[in-house]
Coordinates of C-alpha atoms and ligand atoms in Angstrom, one line a residue:
M1 CA 23.6 18.3 60.3
D2 CA 25.0 21.4 59.5
M3 CA 28.6 20.4 58.5
N4 CA 29.5 24.4 57.6
K5 CA 28.8 25.2 61.5
N6 CA 32.2 23.2 62.3
E7 CA 33.8 25.4 60.2
N8 CA 35.1 27.6 63.0
K9 CA 35.5 24.1 65.4
K10 CA 38.4 22.6 63.6
E11 CA 40.2 25.3 64.9
G12 CA 41.6 25.0 68.2
F13 CA 44.8 25.2 70.2
G14 CA 46.9 22.7 69.7
S15 CA 48.7 22.1 73.1
K16 CA 47.5 22.8 76.9
I17 CA 50.4 25.5 77.5
G18 CA 49.2 27.4 73.8
F19 CA 45.4 27.6 75.6
I20 CA 46.7 28.9 78.9
F21 CA 49.8 31.6 77.7
A22 CA 46.8 32.8 75.1
A23 CA 44.0 32.7 77.9
A24 CA 46.6 34.4 80.2
G25 CA 47.3 36.8 77.8
S26 CA 43.9 37.9 77.0
A27 CA 43.5 38.4 81.0
V28 CA 47.0 39.9 81.4
G29 CA 46.7 43.8 79.9
L30 CA 46.2 47.3 80.5
G31 CA 43.7 45.9 83.3
N32 CA 46.4 44.4 85.1
I33 CA 49.5 47.3 84.7
W34 CA 46.7 50.6 84.2
R35 CA 44.2 49.8 86.1
F36 CA 45.2 47.7 89.0
P37 CA 48.0 49.6 90.2
Y38 CA 45.8 53.1 90.4
L39 CA 43.0 51.1 92.6
A40 CA 45.3 49.4 94.7
A41 CA 46.6 52.8 95.5
K42 CA 43.5 54.7 95.8
Y43 CA 41.8 51.6 98.2
G44 CA 44.4 51.5 100.4
G45 CA 47.0 49.7 99.0
G46 CA 47.4 46.2 100.8
I47 CA 44.0 45.7 102.1
F48 CA 43.1 46.3 98.6
L49 CA 45.6 43.6 97.6
L50 CA 44.4 41.2 100.1
V51 CA 40.4 41.7 98.9
Y52 CA 41.2 41.1 95.6
I53 CA 43.4 37.8 96.0
I54 CA 40.5 36.3 98.4
L55 CA 37.9 37.1 95.5
A56 CA 40.4 35.8 92.6
I57 CA 40.4 32.5 94.2
T58 CA 36.7 32.1 94.9
F59 CA 34.7 34.5 92.6
G60 CA 36.8 34.8 89.8
F61 CA 37.8 30.9 89.6
S62 CA 34.0 29.9 89.5
L63 CA 33.4 32.5 86.8
M64 CA 36.2 31.7 84.4
I65 CA 35.8 27.5 85.0
S66 CA 31.8 28.5 84.0
E67 CA 32.7 29.8 81.5
I68 CA 35.4 27.7 79.9
A69 CA 33.2 24.9 80.9
I70 CA 30.3 25.9 78.7
G71 CA 33.1 27.1 75.6
R72 CA 34.6 23.8 75.5
K73 CA 31.2 21.7 75.9
T74 CA 29.6 23.5 73.2
G75 CA 32.5 24.3 71.0
K76 CA 30.5 27.5 70.1
S77 CA 31.3 31.1 70.0
V78 CA 29.6 33.1 72.7
I79 CA 26.3 33.2 70.6
G80 CA 25.6 29.4 70.2
A81 CA 27.2 28.0 73.4
Y82 CA 24.4 29.5 75.6
K83 CA 21.5 28.7 73.2
E84 CA 23.1 25.5 73.4
A85 CA 23.2 25.1 77.2
D86 CA 19.4 26.0 77.4
K87 CA 16.9 27.4 75.1
R88 CA 15.6 29.3 77.3
F89 CA 18.6 31.1 77.6
S90 CA 19.2 32.1 74.0
F91 CA 19.3 35.9 74.4
L92 CA 22.2 35.7 77.1
G93 CA 24.7 35.6 74.0
P94 CA 24.1 38.4 72.4
I95 CA 23.8 40.1 75.2
A96 CA 27.3 38.8 76.4
A97 CA 28.6 39.3 72.8
I98 CA 27.5 43.0 72.9
V99 CA 30.3 43.8 74.8
P100 CA 33.3 43.2 73.2
F101 CA 31.9 44.7 70.1
I102 CA 31.7 48.1 72.4
I103 CA 35.6 46.9 73.8
T104 CA 37.3 46.6 71.5
P105 CA 37.6 49.3 69.4
Y106 CA 38.4 51.5 72.3
Y107 CA 41.0 49.5 73.9
C108 CA 43.0 49.6 70.7
V109 CA 42.5 53.4 71.0
I110 CA 44.1 53.5 74.3
G111 CA 46.6 50.2 72.7
G112 CA 47.1 53.3 70.6
W113 CA 48.3 55.7 73.2
V114 CA 50.8 53.5 74.6
L115 CA 52.5 53.0 71.1
K116 CA 52.8 56.5 71.5
Y117 CA 54.7 56.4 74.7
L118 CA 56.8 53.5 73.8
A119 CA 57.6 55.4 70.5
V120 CA 58.8 58.6 72.5
F121 CA 60.8 56.4 74.9
A122 CA 62.5 54.5 72.1
T123 CA 63.6 57.5 70.3
G124 CA 64.9 58.9 73.3
F125 CA 62.6 61.3 74.4
G126 CA 60.7 60.0 76.9
K127 CA 62.0 63.5 78.8
N128 CA 59.5 65.1 76.6
V129 CA 56.7 63.2 78.2
A130 CA 57.5 63.9 82.1
D131 CA 55.6 67.1 82.6
D132 CA 52.2 67.8 84.6
G133 CA 50.0 66.7 82.2
E134 CA 50.7 68.7 79.0
F135 CA 52.5 66.3 76.9
F136 CA 49.3 63.6 77.4
T137 CA 46.5 65.8 76.8
G138 CA 48.0 67.7 73.8
F139 CA 48.4 64.3 72.1
I140 CA 44.8 63.1 73.1
G141 CA 43.5 66.1 72.6
E142 CA 44.3 66.2 68.7
W143 CA 43.0 63.8 66.5
S144 CA 45.4 62.6 64.0
Q145 CA 48.2 61.2 65.7
P146 CA 46.1 59.2 67.8
T147 CA 44.5 57.9 64.8
L148 CA 47.4 56.8 63.3
F149 CA 48.9 55.0 66.3
F150 CA 45.3 53.5 67.3
A151 CA 45.2 52.3 63.8
V152 CA 48.3 50.6 63.5
F153 CA 47.7 49.0 67.0
A154 CA 44.6 47.4 65.5
F155 CA 46.3 46.4 62.0
L156 CA 48.8 44.4 64.0
T157 CA 45.6 42.8 66.2
A158 CA 43.8 42.0 62.8
L159 CA 47.2 40.4 61.4
V160 CA 47.7 37.8 64.1
V161 CA 43.4 37.1 64.0
I162 CA 44.0 36.6 60.5
L163 CA 46.4 33.6 60.8
G164 CA 44.6 32.0 63.1
V165 CA 43.6 30.0 66.7
Q166 CA 47.0 28.0 66.1
K167 CA 49.4 29.8 63.9
G168 CA 48.3 33.4 64.7
I169 CA 47.0 33.9 68.3
E170 CA 48.6 30.7 69.8
M171 CA 52.0 31.4 68.8
I172 CA 52.2 34.4 69.6
S173 CA 51.1 33.9 73.1
K174 CA 53.5 31.4 73.4
I175 CA 56.4 34.2 72.3
L176 CA 55.5 37.3 74.1
M177 CA 53.7 36.1 77.4
P178 CA 57.3 34.6 78.3
V179 CA 58.9 37.9 77.3
L180 CA 56.2 39.8 79.0
L181 CA 56.9 38.1 82.2
V182 CA 60.7 38.1 82.1
L183 CA 60.2 42.2 81.4
I184 CA 57.6 42.5 84.2
V185 CA 60.2 40.9 87.0
G186 CA 63.2 42.7 86.0
I187 CA 61.5 46.0 85.8
A188 CA 59.9 45.5 89.5
V189 CA 63.0 44.4 90.9
Y190 CA 65.2 47.4 89.3
T191 CA 62.4 49.7 90.9
L192 CA 62.9 48.4 94.3
T193 CA 66.6 49.3 94.6
I194 CA 65.6 53.2 94.0
P195 CA 65.7 55.2 97.4
G196 CA 63.0 55.1 99.0
A197 CA 60.8 52.5 97.2
L198 CA 60.7 49.9 99.8
N199 CA 58.7 52.3 102.3
G200 CA 56.1 52.3 99.2
L201 CA 56.3 48.8 98.9
K202 CA 55.2 48.8 102.4
Y203 CA 51.8 50.6 101.7
Y204 CA 51.1 48.5 98.9
L205 CA 51.6 45.4 100.6
L206 CA 50.8 45.5 103.8
P207 CA 47.2 46.2 105.1
N208 CA 46.6 48.8 106.9
F209 CA 43.2 48.6 109.3
S210 CA 43.6 51.4 111.2
G211 CA 40.5 54.0 110.5
F212 CA 39.1 51.5 107.9
T213 CA 35.5 51.9 108.0
F214 CA 32.5 49.2 107.0
S215 CA 32.0 51.6 104.3
A216 CA 35.2 51.9 102.9
F217 CA 35.8 48.2 103.0
L218 CA 32.2 48.0 101.1
K219 CA 34.2 50.6 98.6
T220 CA 37.0 48.2 98.8
L221 CA 35.5 45.1 97.6
I222 CA 33.2 46.8 94.9
A223 CA 36.1 48.1 93.2
A224 CA 38.1 44.9 93.3
M225 CA 34.8 43.0 91.9
G226 CA 35.0 45.0 89.2
Q227 CA 38.6 44.8 88.8
L228 CA 38.2 41.0 88.6
F229 CA 35.7 40.9 85.8
Y230 CA 38.2 43.6 83.7
S231 CA 41.3 41.6 84.3
M232 CA 40.0 38.1 83.5
S233 CA 38.3 38.9 80.3
L234 CA 35.2 37.8 82.3
A235 CA 31.2 38.1 81.1
M236 CA 31.9 38.9 77.3
G237 CA 32.3 36.1 75.8
I238 CA 36.2 35.6 75.4
M239 CA 36.8 33.0 77.5
V240 CA 34.0 31.3 76.1
T241 CA 35.2 31.6 72.3
Y242 CA 39.1 30.9 73.9
G243 CA 37.3 27.3 76.1
S244 CA 35.9 26.6 72.6
Y245 CA 39.3 26.4 71.0
M246 CA 40.8 23.9 74.2
R247 CA 41.6 20.4 73.3
K248 CA 39.5 17.9 75.2
E249 CA 42.1 16.0 77.2
D250 CA 43.2 18.9 79.0
S251 CA 42.5 20.0 82.4
L252 CA 40.3 22.6 82.8
E253 CA 40.6 23.3 86.8
G254 CA 44.7 23.5 86.5
S255 CA 44.4 25.8 83.3
V256 CA 42.3 27.8 85.4
R257 CA 44.5 27.9 88.4
Q258 CA 47.4 29.0 85.9
I259 CA 45.9 31.5 84.3
E260 CA 44.6 33.5 87.4
I261 CA 48.2 33.1 88.8
F262 CA 49.6 35.0 86.1
D263 CA 46.9 37.6 85.8
T264 CA 46.9 38.1 89.3
S265 CA 50.7 38.1 89.9
V266 CA 51.6 40.4 86.7
A267 CA 48.8 42.7 88.1
I268 CA 50.6 42.4 91.8
L269 CA 54.4 43.0 89.8
A270 CA 52.5 45.9 87.6
G271 CA 51.6 47.5 91.3
M272 CA 55.1 47.0 92.4
I273 CA 56.8 48.5 89.7
I274 CA 54.4 51.7 89.9
V275 CA 53.8 52.5 93.8
P276 CA 56.5 52.0 95.2
S277 CA 58.3 54.3 92.3
V278 CA 55.4 56.8 92.6
F279 CA 55.7 57.1 96.2
A280 CA 59.8 57.3 96.5
F281 CA 59.3 60.0 93.7
S282 CA 57.3 62.3 95.7
N283 CA 58.3 61.7 98.9
G284 CA 56.3 59.1 100.8
D285 CA 53.2 61.1 99.8
P286 CA 50.4 58.9 99.2
A287 CA 48.3 61.8 97.7
A288 CA 51.0 61.2 94.2
L289 CA 49.4 57.8 94.2
N290 CA 45.8 58.9 93.6
K291 CA 46.0 60.3 90.4
G292 CA 43.3 57.4 89.2
P293 CA 43.7 57.0 85.1
S294 CA 46.8 59.2 84.8
L295 CA 49.2 57.3 86.9
M296 CA 50.5 55.6 84.4
F297 CA 50.4 58.2 81.6
I298 CA 51.6 61.3 83.4
T299 CA 53.0 60.3 86.9
L300 CA 55.2 57.5 86.1
P301 CA 57.0 59.3 83.2
N302 CA 57.5 61.8 86.2
V303 CA 59.4 59.5 87.9
F304 CA 61.0 57.8 85.0
K305 CA 63.0 61.3 84.5
T306 CA 64.6 61.4 87.9
M307 CA 65.2 57.3 87.9
K308 CA 68.3 56.3 87.1
G309 CA 68.3 54.6 84.0
G310 CA 64.6 55.7 83.6
Q311 CA 64.7 56.5 79.7
I312 CA 65.8 53.0 79.4
V313 CA 63.6 51.4 82.0
G314 CA 60.7 53.7 80.6
G315 CA 61.2 52.0 77.4
F316 CA 61.1 48.7 78.2
F317 CA 58.4 49.7 80.7
F318 CA 55.5 51.1 77.6
F319 CA 56.8 47.9 75.6
L320 CA 55.9 45.7 77.8
V321 CA 52.5 47.9 78.6
A322 CA 52.0 47.2 74.7
L323 CA 52.5 43.4 74.6
A324 CA 49.9 42.9 77.3
A325 CA 47.3 45.4 75.5
L326 CA 47.8 43.5 72.1
T327 CA 47.4 39.9 73.6
S328 CA 44.0 41.4 75.3
A329 CA 42.8 42.8 72.2
I330 CA 43.8 39.4 70.0
S331 CA 41.4 38.2 72.1
L332 CA 39.0 40.7 72.0
L333 CA 38.8 40.8 68.4
E334 CA 38.9 37.1 68.0
T335 CA 35.3 36.8 69.8
I336 CA 34.3 39.2 67.8
V337 CA 35.4 37.5 64.6
S338 CA 34.2 34.1 65.7
I339 CA 30.7 35.4 66.4
V340 CA 31.1 36.8 62.5
C341 CA 32.2 33.9 61.1
E342 CA 29.9 31.3 62.8
K343 CA 26.6 33.7 62.5
T344 CA 27.6 34.4 58.8
K345 CA 29.6 31.6 57.4
M346 CA 32.4 33.9 56.1
N347 CA 35.8 33.2 56.0
R348 CA 38.3 33.8 59.0
F349 CA 40.5 36.2 55.9
L350 CA 37.1 38.3 55.2
G351 CA 35.2 38.3 58.9
T352 CA 38.5 39.8 60.1
T353 CA 38.8 42.3 57.5
I354 CA 35.3 43.3 58.2
C355 CA 35.7 43.5 62.3
F356 CA 38.9 45.5 61.7
V357 CA 36.6 48.2 59.6
F358 CA 34.0 48.2 62.1
V359 CA 36.9 48.3 64.7
L360 CA 38.4 51.6 63.0
V361 CA 34.9 53.1 62.7
V362 CA 34.0 52.8 66.1
G363 CA 37.0 53.7 67.8
L364 CA 37.2 57.0 65.7
T365 CA 34.5 58.4 67.8
S366 CA 36.9 57.6 71.3
V367 CA 39.4 59.3 69.4
F368 CA 37.7 62.1 68.2
G369 CA 35.6 62.7 71.5
Y370 CA 39.0 63.7 73.3
S371 CA 39.6 66.0 70.5
I372 CA 37.4 68.0 68.2
W373 CA 34.4 66.2 69.2
D374 CA 34.9 66.5 72.8
K375 CA 31.6 69.1 73.4
V376 CA 29.7 66.3 72.6
T377 CA 28.4 64.0 75.6
I378 CA 26.2 60.5 76.1
F379 CA 24.4 60.8 79.4
G380 CA 27.4 63.0 80.6
Y381 CA 29.8 60.9 79.6
Q382 CA 33.0 61.7 76.7
F383 CA 32.7 58.4 74.1
L384 CA 35.4 56.4 75.4
D385 CA 34.5 56.8 79.4
F386 CA 30.6 56.0 78.2
Y387 CA 31.8 52.8 76.1
D388 CA 33.7 51.6 79.2
F389 CA 30.9 52.8 81.6
I390 CA 28.2 50.8 79.6
S391 CA 30.2 47.4 79.0
N392 CA 31.7 47.4 82.8
N393 CA 29.3 48.5 85.1
V394 CA 26.0 47.6 83.7
I395 CA 26.6 44.9 80.9
M396 CA 29.1 42.3 82.3
P397 CA 27.3 42.3 86.3
V398 CA 24.4 41.8 83.9
V399 CA 25.7 38.5 82.3
S400 CA 27.6 37.2 84.8
L401 CA 24.6 37.1 87.0
L402 CA 22.3 35.5 84.2
T403 CA 25.5 32.7 83.9
C404 CA 25.4 32.0 87.6
V405 CA 21.6 31.7 87.3
L406 CA 21.8 29.1 84.4
I407 CA 24.1 26.9 85.9
G408 CA 23.0 27.0 89.4
Y409 CA 19.4 27.0 88.7
F410 CA 18.4 25.8 85.0
V411 CA 21.3 23.6 83.6
K412 CA 22.4 23.1 87.2
T413 CA 25.9 23.1 88.3
K414 CA 26.8 19.2 87.4
Y415 CA 26.5 20.7 83.7
I416 CA 30.1 22.2 84.6
E417 CA 31.4 19.5 86.9
D418 CA 30.9 16.9 84.0
E419 CA 32.5 19.2 81.1
V420 CA 35.6 19.9 84.4
L421 CA 35.6 16.1 84.8
V422 CA 36.2 15.4 81.1
G423 CA 40.2 16.5 81.3
E424 CA 40.7 14.9 84.9
E425 CA 39.7 12.7 87.7
K426 CA 38.4 15.2 90.0
F427 CA 37.0 18.5 90.4
R428 CA 38.8 19.5 93.6
A429 CA 37.3 22.5 94.2
K430 CA 33.6 21.6 93.4
G431 CA 32.3 22.3 96.8
L432 CA 33.7 26.0 96.7
Y433 CA 32.3 25.8 92.9
K434 CA 28.8 25.2 94.1
V435 CA 28.5 27.5 96.6
M436 CA 30.0 30.5 94.6
I437 CA 27.6 29.6 91.6
L438 CA 24.6 28.9 93.8
A439 CA 24.8 31.8 96.1
I440 CA 27.6 34.0 96.6
C441 CA 28.6 35.0 92.7
P442 CA 24.8 35.9 92.2
I443 CA 24.8 38.0 95.3
C444 CA 27.9 39.8 94.5
M445 CA 26.8 40.6 91.2
L446 CA 23.3 42.1 92.6
I447 CA 25.4 44.6 95.0
I448 CA 27.7 45.5 91.6
L449 CA 24.8 45.9 89.9
I450 CA 22.6 48.0 92.6
S451 CA 26.2 49.9 93.4
N452 CA 26.9 51.1 90.2
F453 CA 23.8 51.7 89.1
F454 CA 21.5 53.2 90.8
L455 CA 24.0 54.4 93.4
N456 CA 27.0 55.2 91.6
L457 CA 28.8 54.7 94.3
Ligands
LIG1 N1 41.6 41.7 80.6 C1 42.1 41.9 79.6 C2 42.7 43.4 80.9 O1 42.9 42.9 81.6 O2 43.2 44.5 80.2 C3 41.5 42.8 78.5 C4 40.3 43.6 78.6 C5 39.1 43.0 78.0 C6 39.9 44.2 79.8 C7 38.0 43.3 78.5 C8 39.0 45.0 80.0 C9 37.8 44.7 79.2 F1 36.7 45.0 79.7

């Protein structure tokens, strides 16, 4: 039939470990290091952790295996994949595809902020960053520097994508992911030696059920589910795309388990760095942890300022965050490049260049939204927050809900089960998978949607 359509398909990961590192590289990102710790801190430490882990091995596992299996089975980018699975669901691919187009630009903007912090610490000026937020707001409130760092970050991302799946993404992931793991374990061990940190660790790891109400539980559950999408790069075509590059002979179920373990461990370790050190720094005041998104950019530099060797630890920390953000941005950009190349039959170089320019232009709206356009809002949100809200709170739950309906009630779970069995003899979690896809996942998704959208919980 159409020979050209195999242009993309020819490319693929060369090894199982290459696939696992690349997919884990996608999953492990700002979500793990910047978002997970502040959510865990906000929603009661240990309880959030417990809920998150249970969700990861049930809900996250089922959604991730579905997406990778659809990708591998069809060998297509997200638009073609859903269409091939069932013509009636052709509309789902384009909806999922919108997400990386929205997220990639603003993700690179935040990646730029991280690069700026890395540059400040690496040049020995980390102490200048430690204040009540003036440095951070001053930096993002002025457009030129954020634009510069954003452009550098987006350029590095594009460079890897241009090199291709094996020579770019796989190679860089195989180098960066082990480095990232060593760094995060090293920094976590070091920060736990700070006096007072162990009490923070207790707050973080041990669930405290006293005074925990049903409504608090529901909020924790919803926050944990939202975080799971974000962290595991679900419902936005990334895992479908990476699945399409996965070798048939490799174990799907085993790979998904390893990706999940990697992703969840990094999130927990990031929390182990941030929560106990902030706890110790604030003399055990949990309110210090309730700083939301500014925890990493404002509170943490203050901790580094007082910590012994904090300037060096801070430098390593922001280097680690930059690596995590880079491998995730690569997967986001790769997803849009794969769509553009598949649709237009353009080569990778041209496709990536066009997508890079797109990222720069749209990303600028996020940069300007905090500076020269700070009076402009969309439905009350600043640009970056609007992009984040619309993708994470609206489109992603819809995509996941419809993916469950497609698999559970149209193509049937056997469609996925057969693909899982291509690379291994047994689908060990088949029973769990069916229950999740047919009932629990769709119900959870409806709860998320209703709460996010209508109740604005
Ligand atoms: N999973 C990655 C992270 O946790 O940062 C990348 C990512 C993808 C983040 C998509 C957010 C998102 F909506």
